[in-house]
Amino acid sequence: MGKATGFKEFARQTPGTEKPEERVKHYREFTKPLAAEDLSKQGARCMDCGIPFCHQGCPVNNIIPDWNDLVYRDRWAEAIAVLHSTNNFPEFTGRICPAPCEASCTLNLEDSPVAIKTIEHAVIERAFADGLVKPEPAKTRTGKNVAVIGAGPAGMAAAQQLARAGHGVVLYEKNAQPGGLLRYGIPDFKLEKTIIERRVAQMQAEGVEFRTNAHVGVTVPVSELHGYDAVVLSGGSEKPRDLPVPGRQLGGIHFAMDFLTQQNRRVSGEPVKGADILATAKKVVVIGGGDTGADCVGTSNRQGAASVTQIEIMPRPPEKEDKLATWPHWPNKLRSSTSHDEGCERRWSVSTVEAVGKDGHVTHLKCVEVDAKFQPVPGTEFTLEADLVLLAMGFVHPVHEGLVDGLGLDKDGRGNVKADTVKYQTSNPKVFAAGDIRRGQSLVVWAIREGRQCARAVDEFLMGTSDLPR
């Protein structure tokens, strides 16, 4: 694949970015794409490594060496065909996937993996620019009707695949617009929402009916689902992990997703629900060191926070992993996002003990350093000033009230909807589950994979066999 000596001749190159002091003034994407000549060189770096470990690193099993080679040879139309054969939405993964494929790349043994994510992003954007992304409506209709509940990446992938198989598909979404956390959780500076809208338009042309502002189990009765031949549950894992400490009830302490969703609504012109949560001129403390926490950092800086501190209970990861112990698996190592580059103090092995306030509003957090067993280390107590505290500690399971309990579905030990990864069937054989509602909080790329696989399982359930890819 690629050029036999390409990995020796060309260095790894990824897109540049707008300077931090400039990009914090807006909410647009700020990467600077590589030129076609540079992309060709990056494709040339994909070596004939014998066993393409990138395949096992990629949850959707992208055929990475093939489209790397096609980009190197300037065969872009073929590249998008190969890319779309495994991934319905490479424009999403090419922007916000953490790229486990690159961690698995053989060249990562020398810390210079092929720029797979960069190439993926370039292939899909070139395809849209060249008019190669077109609706693919089914040639024949099956007469079967499927309800998909939740228009995030899992639901969109399942709905698109089922529509292409010839089924009638209605995609229910509780919010005003499709996209799930892609639209309401991921900031626009990482994923502009026009990227979602162009794909929704394609799906509508393929026959998918979007019903927005339709919260099944709340504003839409669960009984409405009884008229469908099959139902796919593809909602998120939206029950946030809370902070059970004294002072939690103080004003100024909010869940991260409430903060991020508000800002996304402002950017898109949607009405903001509830009182404004703003970081402007405030001392912000973000509790939680993951991607959601980093998104809070970037958003706070754009809102003009006085300062931003991010704390994490886990220990600081090593700067570099031990390749011989971890490769080709996803390693535990220190990762910094572009949001951290924009200004943020980060602290690890920190637990919050109490929130302290004045006149009903938070002013400080009492914290302590913890050991490897998360036990407080005596003598390490300290206080952080905080006008705004954002809880970004992940999610525990999907919301049960309404839809899940209304269908009477079994749950696993963690509170997720119980279903396997072969048939994706729940305890009700007519109801299927995919994505975060089944596996728990996870990556967009896993949601797409499960949506695709679940669609095949539904197709087999309805028709006895399926031509949809696994």
Short mmCIF file of C-alpha atoms in Angstrom, two decimals, residues 316-321 333-334:
data_model
loop_
_atom_site.label_atom_id
_atom_site.label_comp_id
_atom_site.label_asym_id
_atom_site.label_seq_id
_atom_site.Cartn_x
_atom_site.Cartn_y
_atom_site.Cartn_z
CA ARG A 316 -1.42 12.24 35.64
CA PRO A 317 -0.80 9.85 32.72
CA PRO A 318 2.75 9.31 31.46
CA GLU A 319 4.01 11.65 28.76
CA LYS A 320 4.77 8.65 26.55
CA GLU A 321 3.54 5.08 26.63
CA LYS A 333 -0.79 8.55 27.95
CA LEU A 334 -1.05 12.29 28.49
#
